[in-house]
Short mmCIF file of C-alpha atoms in Angstrom, two decimals:
data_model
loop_
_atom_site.label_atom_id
_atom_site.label_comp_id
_atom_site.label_asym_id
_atom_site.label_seq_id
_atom_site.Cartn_x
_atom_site.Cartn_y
_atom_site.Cartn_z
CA UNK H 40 6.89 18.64 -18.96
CA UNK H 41 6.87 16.42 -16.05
CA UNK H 42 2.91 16.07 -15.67
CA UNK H 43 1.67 12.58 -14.39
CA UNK H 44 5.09 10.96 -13.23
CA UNK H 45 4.36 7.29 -12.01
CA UNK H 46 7.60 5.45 -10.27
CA UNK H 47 7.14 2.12 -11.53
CA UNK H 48 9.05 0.19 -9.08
CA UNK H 49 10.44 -3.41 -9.66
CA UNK H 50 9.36 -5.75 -7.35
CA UNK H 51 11.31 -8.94 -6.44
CA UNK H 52 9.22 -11.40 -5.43
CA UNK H 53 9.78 -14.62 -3.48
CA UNK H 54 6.45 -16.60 -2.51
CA UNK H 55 7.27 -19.87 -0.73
CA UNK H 56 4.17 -21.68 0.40
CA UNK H 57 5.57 -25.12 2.31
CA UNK H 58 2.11 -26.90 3.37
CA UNK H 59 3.35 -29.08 6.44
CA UNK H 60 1.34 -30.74 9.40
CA UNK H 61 0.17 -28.84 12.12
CA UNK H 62 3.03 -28.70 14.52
CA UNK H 63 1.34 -25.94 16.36
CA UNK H 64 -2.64 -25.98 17.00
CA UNK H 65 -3.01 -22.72 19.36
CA UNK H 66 -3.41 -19.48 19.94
CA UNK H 67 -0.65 -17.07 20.97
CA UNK H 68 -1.77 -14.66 23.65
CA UNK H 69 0.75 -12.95 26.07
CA UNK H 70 3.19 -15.46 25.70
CA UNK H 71 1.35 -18.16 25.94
CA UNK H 72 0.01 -21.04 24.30
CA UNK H 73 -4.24 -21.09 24.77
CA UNK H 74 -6.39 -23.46 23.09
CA UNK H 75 -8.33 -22.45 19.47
CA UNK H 76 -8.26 -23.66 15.95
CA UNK H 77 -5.85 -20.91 14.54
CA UNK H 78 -4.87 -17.39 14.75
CA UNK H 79 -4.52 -14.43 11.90
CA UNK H 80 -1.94 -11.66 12.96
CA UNK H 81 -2.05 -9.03 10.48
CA UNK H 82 1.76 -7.12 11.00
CA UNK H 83 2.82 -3.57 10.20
CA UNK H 84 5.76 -1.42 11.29
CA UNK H 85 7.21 1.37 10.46
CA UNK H 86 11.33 1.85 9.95
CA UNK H 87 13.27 4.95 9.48
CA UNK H 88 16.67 5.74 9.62
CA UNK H 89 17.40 7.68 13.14
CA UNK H 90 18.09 4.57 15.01
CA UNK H 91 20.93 3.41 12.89
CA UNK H 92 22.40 6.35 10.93
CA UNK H 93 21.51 9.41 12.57
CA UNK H 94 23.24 11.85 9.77
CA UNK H 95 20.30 10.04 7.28
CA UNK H 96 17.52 10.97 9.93
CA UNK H 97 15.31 13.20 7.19
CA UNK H 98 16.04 10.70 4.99
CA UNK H 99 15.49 6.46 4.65
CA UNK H 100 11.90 5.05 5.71
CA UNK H 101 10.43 1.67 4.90
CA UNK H 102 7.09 0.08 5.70
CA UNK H 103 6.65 -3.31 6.94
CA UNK H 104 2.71 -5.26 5.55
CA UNK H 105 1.82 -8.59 5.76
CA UNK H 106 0.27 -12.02 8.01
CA UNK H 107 0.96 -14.30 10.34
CA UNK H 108 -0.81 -17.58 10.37
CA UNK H 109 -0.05 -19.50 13.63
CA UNK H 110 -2.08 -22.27 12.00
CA UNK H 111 0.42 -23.19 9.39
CA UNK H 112 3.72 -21.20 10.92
CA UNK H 113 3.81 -19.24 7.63
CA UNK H 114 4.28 -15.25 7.48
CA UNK H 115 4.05 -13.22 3.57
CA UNK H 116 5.14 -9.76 4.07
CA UNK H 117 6.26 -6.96 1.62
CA UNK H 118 9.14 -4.77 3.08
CA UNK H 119 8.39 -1.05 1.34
CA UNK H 120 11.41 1.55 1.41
CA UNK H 121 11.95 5.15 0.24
CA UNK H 122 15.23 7.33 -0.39
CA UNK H 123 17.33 5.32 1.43
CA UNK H 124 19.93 7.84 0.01
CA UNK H 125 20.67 10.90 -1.88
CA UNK H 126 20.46 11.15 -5.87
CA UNK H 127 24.43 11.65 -5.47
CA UNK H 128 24.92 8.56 -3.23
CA UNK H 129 25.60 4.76 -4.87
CA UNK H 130 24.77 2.44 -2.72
CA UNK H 131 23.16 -1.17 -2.88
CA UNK H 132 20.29 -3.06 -1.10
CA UNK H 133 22.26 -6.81 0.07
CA UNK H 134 19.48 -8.16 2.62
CA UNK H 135 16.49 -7.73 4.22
CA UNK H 136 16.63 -9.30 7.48
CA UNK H 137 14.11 -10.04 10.33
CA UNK H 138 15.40 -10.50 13.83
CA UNK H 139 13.67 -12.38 17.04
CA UNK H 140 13.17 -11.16 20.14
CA UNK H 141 16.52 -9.90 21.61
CA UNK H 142 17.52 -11.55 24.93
CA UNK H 143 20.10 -9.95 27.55
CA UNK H 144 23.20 -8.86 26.14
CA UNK H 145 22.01 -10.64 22.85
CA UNK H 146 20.87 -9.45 18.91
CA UNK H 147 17.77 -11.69 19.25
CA UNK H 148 17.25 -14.77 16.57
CA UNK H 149 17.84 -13.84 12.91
CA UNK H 150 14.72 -15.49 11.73
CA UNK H 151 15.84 -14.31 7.93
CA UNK H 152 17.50 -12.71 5.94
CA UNK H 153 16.82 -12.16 2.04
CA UNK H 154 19.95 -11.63 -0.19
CA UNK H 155 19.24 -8.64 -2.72
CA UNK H 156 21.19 -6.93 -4.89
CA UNK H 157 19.05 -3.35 -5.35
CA UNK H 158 20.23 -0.55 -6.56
CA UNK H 159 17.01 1.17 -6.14
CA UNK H 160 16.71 3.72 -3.08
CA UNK H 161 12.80 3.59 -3.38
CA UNK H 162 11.36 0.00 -3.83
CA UNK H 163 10.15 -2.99 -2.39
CA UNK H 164 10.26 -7.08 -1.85
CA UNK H 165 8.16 -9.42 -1.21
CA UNK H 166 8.76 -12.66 1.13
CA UNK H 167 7.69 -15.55 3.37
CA UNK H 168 9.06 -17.95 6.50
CA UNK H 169 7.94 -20.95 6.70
CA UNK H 170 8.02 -24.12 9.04
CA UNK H 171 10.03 -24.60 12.07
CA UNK H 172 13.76 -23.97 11.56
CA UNK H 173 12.11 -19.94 10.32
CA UNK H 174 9.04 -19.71 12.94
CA UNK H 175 9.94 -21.61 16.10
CA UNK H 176 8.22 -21.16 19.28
CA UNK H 177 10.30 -18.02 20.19
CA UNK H 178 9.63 -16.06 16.86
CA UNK H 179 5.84 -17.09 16.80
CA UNK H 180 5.73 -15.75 20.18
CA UNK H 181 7.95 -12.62 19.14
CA UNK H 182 5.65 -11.71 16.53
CA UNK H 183 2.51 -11.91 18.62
CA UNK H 184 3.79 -10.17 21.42
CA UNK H 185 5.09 -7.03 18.52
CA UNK H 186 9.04 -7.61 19.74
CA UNK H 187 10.45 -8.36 16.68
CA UNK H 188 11.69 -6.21 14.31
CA UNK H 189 13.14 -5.60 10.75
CA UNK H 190 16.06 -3.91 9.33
CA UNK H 191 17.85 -3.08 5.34
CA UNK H 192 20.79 -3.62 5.37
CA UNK H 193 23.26 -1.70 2.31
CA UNK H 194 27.04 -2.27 1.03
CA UNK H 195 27.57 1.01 2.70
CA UNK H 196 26.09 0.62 6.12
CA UNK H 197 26.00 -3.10 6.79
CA UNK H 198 24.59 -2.65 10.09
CA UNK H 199 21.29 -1.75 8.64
CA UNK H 200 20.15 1.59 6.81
CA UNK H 201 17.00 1.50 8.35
CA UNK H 202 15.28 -0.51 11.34
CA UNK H 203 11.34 -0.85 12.13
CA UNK H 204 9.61 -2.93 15.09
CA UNK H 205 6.82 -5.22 13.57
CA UNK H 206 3.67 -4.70 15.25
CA UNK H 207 0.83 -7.70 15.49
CA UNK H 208 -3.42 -6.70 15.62
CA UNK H 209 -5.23 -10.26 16.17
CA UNK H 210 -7.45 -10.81 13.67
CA UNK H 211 -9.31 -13.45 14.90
CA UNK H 212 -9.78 -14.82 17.86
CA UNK H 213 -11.03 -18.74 19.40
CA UNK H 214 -14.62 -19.56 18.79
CA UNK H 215 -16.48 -22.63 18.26
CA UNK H 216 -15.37 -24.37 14.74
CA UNK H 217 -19.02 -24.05 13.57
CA UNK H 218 -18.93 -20.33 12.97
CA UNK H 219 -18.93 -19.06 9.13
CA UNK H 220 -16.72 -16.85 7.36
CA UNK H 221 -16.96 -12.95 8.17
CA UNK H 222 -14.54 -11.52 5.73
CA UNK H 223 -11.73 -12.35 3.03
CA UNK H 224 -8.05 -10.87 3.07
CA UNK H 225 -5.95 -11.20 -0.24
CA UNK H 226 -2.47 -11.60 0.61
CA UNK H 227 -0.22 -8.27 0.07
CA UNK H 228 2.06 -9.53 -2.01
CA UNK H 229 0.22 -10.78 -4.88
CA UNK H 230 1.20 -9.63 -8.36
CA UNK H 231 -1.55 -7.33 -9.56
CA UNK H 232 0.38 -6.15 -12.73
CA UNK H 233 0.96 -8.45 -15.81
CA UNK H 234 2.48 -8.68 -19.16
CA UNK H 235 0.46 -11.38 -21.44
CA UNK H 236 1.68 -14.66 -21.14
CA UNK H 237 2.35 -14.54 -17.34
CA UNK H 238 1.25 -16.90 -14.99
CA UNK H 239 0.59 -16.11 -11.27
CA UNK H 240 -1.14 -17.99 -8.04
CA UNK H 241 -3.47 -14.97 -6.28
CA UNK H 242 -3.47 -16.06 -2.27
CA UNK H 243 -6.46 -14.76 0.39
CA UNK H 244 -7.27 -15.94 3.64
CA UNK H 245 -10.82 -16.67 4.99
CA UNK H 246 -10.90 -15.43 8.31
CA UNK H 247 -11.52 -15.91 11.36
CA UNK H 248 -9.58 -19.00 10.48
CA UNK H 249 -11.41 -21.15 12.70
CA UNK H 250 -14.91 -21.20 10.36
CA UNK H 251 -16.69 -24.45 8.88
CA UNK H 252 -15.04 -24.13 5.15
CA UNK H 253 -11.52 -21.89 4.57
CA UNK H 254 -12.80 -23.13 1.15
CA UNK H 255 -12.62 -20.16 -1.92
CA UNK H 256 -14.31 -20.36 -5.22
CA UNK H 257 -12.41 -18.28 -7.73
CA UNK H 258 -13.90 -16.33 -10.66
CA UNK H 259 -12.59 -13.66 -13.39
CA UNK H 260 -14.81 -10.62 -14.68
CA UNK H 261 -12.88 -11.14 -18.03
CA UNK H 262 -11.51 -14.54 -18.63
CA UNK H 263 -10.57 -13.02 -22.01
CA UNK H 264 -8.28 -10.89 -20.03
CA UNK H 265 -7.05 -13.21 -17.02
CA UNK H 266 -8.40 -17.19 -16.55
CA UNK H 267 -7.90 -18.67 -13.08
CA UNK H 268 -8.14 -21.72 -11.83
CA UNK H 269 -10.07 -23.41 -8.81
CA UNK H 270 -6.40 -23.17 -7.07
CA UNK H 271 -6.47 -19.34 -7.49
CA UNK H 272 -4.01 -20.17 -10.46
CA UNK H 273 -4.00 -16.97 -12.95
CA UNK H 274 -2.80 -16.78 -16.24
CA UNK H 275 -2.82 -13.32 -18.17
CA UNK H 276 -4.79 -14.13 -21.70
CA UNK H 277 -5.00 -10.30 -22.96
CA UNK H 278 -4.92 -6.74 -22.45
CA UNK H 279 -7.22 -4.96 -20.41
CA UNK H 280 -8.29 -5.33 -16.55
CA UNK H 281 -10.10 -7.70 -15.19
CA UNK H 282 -11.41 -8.30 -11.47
CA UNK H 283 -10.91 -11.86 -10.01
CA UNK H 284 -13.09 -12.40 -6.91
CA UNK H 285 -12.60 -14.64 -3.86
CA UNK H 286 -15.71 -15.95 -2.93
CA UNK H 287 -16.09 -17.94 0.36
CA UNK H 288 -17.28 -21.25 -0.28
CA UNK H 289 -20.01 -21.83 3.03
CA UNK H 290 -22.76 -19.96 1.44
CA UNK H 291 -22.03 -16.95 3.52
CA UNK H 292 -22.02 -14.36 0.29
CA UNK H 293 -18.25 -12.91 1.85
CA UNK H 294 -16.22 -12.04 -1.13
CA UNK H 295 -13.29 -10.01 -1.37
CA UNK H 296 -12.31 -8.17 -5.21
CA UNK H 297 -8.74 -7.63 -6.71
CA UNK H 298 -8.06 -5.65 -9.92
CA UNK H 299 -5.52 -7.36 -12.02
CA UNK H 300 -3.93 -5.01 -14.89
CA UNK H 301 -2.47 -6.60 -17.96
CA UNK H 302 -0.41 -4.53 -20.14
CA UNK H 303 -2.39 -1.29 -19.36
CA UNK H 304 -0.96 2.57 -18.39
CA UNK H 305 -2.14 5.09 -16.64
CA UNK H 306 -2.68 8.02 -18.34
CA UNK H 307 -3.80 11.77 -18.23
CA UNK H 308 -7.06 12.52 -19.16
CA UNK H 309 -7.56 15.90 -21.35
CA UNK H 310 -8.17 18.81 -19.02
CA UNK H 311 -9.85 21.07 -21.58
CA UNK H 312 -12.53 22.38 -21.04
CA UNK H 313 -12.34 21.57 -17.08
CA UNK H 314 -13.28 24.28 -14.71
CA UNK H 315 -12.89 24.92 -11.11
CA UNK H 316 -14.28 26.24 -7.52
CA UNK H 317 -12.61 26.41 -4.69
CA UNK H 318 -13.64 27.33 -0.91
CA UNK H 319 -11.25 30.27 -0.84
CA UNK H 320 -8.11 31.31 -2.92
CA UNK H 321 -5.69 34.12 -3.24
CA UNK H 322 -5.64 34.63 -6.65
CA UNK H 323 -2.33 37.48 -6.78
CA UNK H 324 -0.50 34.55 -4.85
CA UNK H 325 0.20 32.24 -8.08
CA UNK H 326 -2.69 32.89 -10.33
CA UNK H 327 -5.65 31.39 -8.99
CA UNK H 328 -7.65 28.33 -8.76
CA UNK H 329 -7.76 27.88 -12.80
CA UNK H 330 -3.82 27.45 -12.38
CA UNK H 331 -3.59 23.63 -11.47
CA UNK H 332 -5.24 22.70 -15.33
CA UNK H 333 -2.70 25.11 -17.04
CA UNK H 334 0.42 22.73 -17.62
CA UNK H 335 2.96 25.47 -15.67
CA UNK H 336 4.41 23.99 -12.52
CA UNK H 337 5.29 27.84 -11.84
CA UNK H 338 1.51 28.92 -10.86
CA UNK H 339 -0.47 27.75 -8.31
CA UNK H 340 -3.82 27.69 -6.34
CA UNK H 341 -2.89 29.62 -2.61
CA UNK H 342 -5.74 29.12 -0.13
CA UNK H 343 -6.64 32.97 1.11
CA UNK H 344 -4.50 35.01 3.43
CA UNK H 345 -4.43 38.32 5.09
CA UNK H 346 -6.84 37.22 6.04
CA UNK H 347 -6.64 33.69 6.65
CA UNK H 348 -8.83 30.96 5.57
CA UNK H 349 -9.35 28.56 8.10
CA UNK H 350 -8.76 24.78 7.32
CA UNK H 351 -9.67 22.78 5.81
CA UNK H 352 -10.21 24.37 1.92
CA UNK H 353 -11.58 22.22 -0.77
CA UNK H 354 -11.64 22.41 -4.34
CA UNK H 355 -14.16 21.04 -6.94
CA UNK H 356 -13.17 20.20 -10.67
CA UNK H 357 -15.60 19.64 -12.75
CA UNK H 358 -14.77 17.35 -15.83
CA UNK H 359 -18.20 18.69 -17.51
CA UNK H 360 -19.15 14.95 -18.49
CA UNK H 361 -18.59 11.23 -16.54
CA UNK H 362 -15.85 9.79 -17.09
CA UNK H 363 -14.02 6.21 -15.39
CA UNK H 364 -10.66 6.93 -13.80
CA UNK H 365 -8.70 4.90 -11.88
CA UNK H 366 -5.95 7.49 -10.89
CA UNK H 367 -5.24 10.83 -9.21
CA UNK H 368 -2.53 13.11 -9.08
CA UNK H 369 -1.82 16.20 -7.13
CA UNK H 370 1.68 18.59 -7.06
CA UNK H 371 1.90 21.05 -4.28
CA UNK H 372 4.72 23.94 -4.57
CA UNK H 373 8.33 22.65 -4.45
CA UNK H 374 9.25 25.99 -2.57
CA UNK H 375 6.46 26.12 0.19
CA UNK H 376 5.44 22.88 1.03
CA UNK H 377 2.24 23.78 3.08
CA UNK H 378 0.21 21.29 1.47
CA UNK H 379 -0.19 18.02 3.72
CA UNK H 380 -3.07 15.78 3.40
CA UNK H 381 -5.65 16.07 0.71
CA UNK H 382 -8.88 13.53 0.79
CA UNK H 383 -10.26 12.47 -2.51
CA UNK H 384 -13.83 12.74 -3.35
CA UNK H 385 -15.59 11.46 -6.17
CA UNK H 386 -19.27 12.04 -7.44
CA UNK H 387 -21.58 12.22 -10.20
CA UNK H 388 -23.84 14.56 -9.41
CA UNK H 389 -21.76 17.02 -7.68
CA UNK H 390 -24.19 16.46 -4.51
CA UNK H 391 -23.34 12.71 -3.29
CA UNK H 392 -19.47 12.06 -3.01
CA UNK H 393 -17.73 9.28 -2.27
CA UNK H 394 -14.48 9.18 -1.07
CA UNK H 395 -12.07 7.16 -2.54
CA UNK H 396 -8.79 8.10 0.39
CA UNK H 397 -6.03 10.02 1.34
CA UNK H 398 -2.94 11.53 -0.67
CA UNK H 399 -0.18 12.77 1.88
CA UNK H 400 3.21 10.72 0.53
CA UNK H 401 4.33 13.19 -1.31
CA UNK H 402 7.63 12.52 -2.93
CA UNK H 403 10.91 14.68 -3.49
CA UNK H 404 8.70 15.81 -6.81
CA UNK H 405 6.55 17.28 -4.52
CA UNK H 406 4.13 14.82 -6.16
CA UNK H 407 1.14 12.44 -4.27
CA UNK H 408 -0.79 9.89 -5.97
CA UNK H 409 -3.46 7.85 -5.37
CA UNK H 410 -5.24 4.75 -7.78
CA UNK H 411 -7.92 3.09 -7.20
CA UNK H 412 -10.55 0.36 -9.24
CA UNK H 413 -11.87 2.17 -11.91
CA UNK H 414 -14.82 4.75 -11.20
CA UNK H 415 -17.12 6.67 -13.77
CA UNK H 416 -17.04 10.04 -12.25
CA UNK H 417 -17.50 13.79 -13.18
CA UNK H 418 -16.60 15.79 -9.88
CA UNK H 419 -13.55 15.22 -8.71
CA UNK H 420 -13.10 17.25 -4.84
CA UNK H 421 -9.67 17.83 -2.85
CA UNK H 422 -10.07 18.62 0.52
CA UNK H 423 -6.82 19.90 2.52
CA UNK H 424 -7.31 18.79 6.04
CA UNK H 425 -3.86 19.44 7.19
CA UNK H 426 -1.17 21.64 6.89
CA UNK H 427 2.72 21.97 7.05
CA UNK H 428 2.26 25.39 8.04
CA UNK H 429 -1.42 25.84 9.46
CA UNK H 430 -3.59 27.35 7.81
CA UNK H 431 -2.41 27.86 4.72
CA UNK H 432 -2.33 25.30 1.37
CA UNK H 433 -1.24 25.51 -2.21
CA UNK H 434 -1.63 23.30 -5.15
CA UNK H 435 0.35 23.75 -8.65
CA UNK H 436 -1.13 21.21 -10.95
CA UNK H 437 -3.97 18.51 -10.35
CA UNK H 438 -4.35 15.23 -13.57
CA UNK H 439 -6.45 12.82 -13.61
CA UNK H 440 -6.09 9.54 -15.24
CA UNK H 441 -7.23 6.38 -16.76
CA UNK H 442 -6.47 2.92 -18.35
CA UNK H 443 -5.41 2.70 -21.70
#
């Protein structure tokens, strides 16, 4: 039975921190250099597959996530990617490259380019440029101004399998150095999952970056579980989860919370005794609200037709008694995809929800999962606010799960 399936994807990670004296003390804006203390880019794109192999356009996306800091020319990004081919297809992952800006007639300034060796079509890496010969003027200024981009490139399409522009938000912008902290960022690439033994350094950034004290006090909800260090040094003691908070040092209260998981699983809570409502259903098409607890991924919940329900449709489980979960799967039919975003809700009562985010990734299991730090709940609400084919939505089996 292929209830609760979890992709645990390796992750390669390389996390080069080269502390080196401020070559650059500015402020990128437009191209040019303006006077401040620093500047935090936060940097996203998006890749797919149309602009370099057009036969792979449903196929091949990756997701670009990470920082810039101007202050100390250093970037840590993650590079996410999904079926880069079919099942039937062998291919490998051989770099990860990020270009400059491209200049008449040229391919722009290779500013890296990460030598893998994945066989993995779904996955991800973690890396960082550093110093001058990686970030010179022209691929600091590249970043800022979003014209750089990133590709994956594969044994069999060496030209790249997929290719994304990186886009840069300002996080911060030039103030007087006296101002205090107003938030904390962990880094995206931190390792969150551990085996006993291992050893880790957890990185944040106090931003804007031009406050008082960048200073962080570290602390561990469970030293039993993880100790760390005044560095933000970690070392995995013993199973369980444990919460390690960055807490700005200027008096300001700003903290920021990460869950670190040592040797734990996700698994599927019991579903007996469950019960469900639902805003509408059409209980001859599939069997009915009751059929996403039955274990049979050929029933189904159908939102109402002839006539049609309207979007959005919820539905409300009720576990009968609290419960903490961390986890939350949903399957929509393999056959009729209508299913498209579903917004998780979580509540006690059944009266005040709060909601915990989105589930629209589904995979080619017609699967969508969503985890989160643990939460004592009872109701557990799925709201369908969009559609493949408006109005109508489906469901074939909903689990819920926890640490163990």
């Amino acid at each position: 039975m292929k209830i609760f399936l979890m992709k645990i994807r390796s992750v390669k990670r390389i996390v080069t921190w080269l502390y080196m004296p401020l070559l650059l003390v500015a402020c990128t804006k437009g191209g040019d250099l303006t006077s401040s203390n620093s500047c935090v880019y936060l940097l996203s794109g998006d890749g797919d597959a149309a602009q370099l192999v057009p036969a792979l356009a449903h196929k091949g996306t990756a997701v670009f996530s990470g920082w810039l800091d101007e202050d100390v020319r250093t970037v840590t990004a993650t590079v996410s990617w999904k079926d880069l081919w079919e099942t039937n297809v062998t291919d490998t992952i051989k770099s990860i490259q990020v270009w400059g800006p491209a200049g008449a007639g040229t391919n722009g300034q290779l500013l890296t380019s990460s030598a893998l060796q994945s066989t993995n079509a779904t996955g991800s890496y973690t890396f960082s440029l550093s110093g001058k010969n990686e970030l010179g003027k022209k691929g600091i200024i590249g970043l800022t101004e979003s014209n750089c981009y990133y590709l994956i490139s594969t044994s069999l399409n060496p030209g790249g399998i997929v290719r994304g522009q990186i886009n840069a938000e300002l996080q911060d912008t030039s103030g007087p150095a006296s101002n205090l902290s107003k938030s904390i960022v962990f880094n995206p690439g931190n390792k969150t999952t551990l085996k006993v033994g291992d050893t880790t350094s957890i990185r944040a950034i106090v931003l804007p970056m031009y406050t008082t004290s960048k200073t962080i006090n570290w602390s561990s909800s469970n030293p039993a579980v993880v100790s760390i260090d005044a560095t933000g040094w970690i070392e995995a003691r013993g199973k369980g989860l444990a919460t390690v908070t960055a807490t700005a040092a200027d008096g300001t209260g700003v903290k920021a919370d990460l869950l670190i998981n040592v040797d734990m699983q996700l698994k599927p809570l019991d579903r007996t005794g469950w019960t469900v409502t639902v805003s509408s259903e059409k209980a001859s098409d599939g069997g009915g609200k009751d059929a996403i607890l039955d274990g049979n991924f050929n029933s189904w919940w159908h939102s109402m037709w002839g006539p049609d329900a309207p979007l959005p449709h919820w539905l409300l489980v009720d576990m009968q008694n609290e419960k903490e979960v961390a986890f939350v799967q949903v399957y929509r039919r393999s056959a009729n995809q209508d299913t498209k975003t579903v917004m998780l809700e979580l509540s006690s009562d059944g009266v005040n929800f709060r909601t915990m985010g989105a589930l629209s990734d589904f995979d080619a299991n017609s699967s969508a999962s969503l985890a989160f730090f643990p939460a004592s709940t009872r109701y557990v609400r799925l709201t369908i606010t969009a559609s493949n084919r408006p109005p109508f939505a489906n469901i074939t089996e909903l689990n819920v799960g926890a640490y163990q």
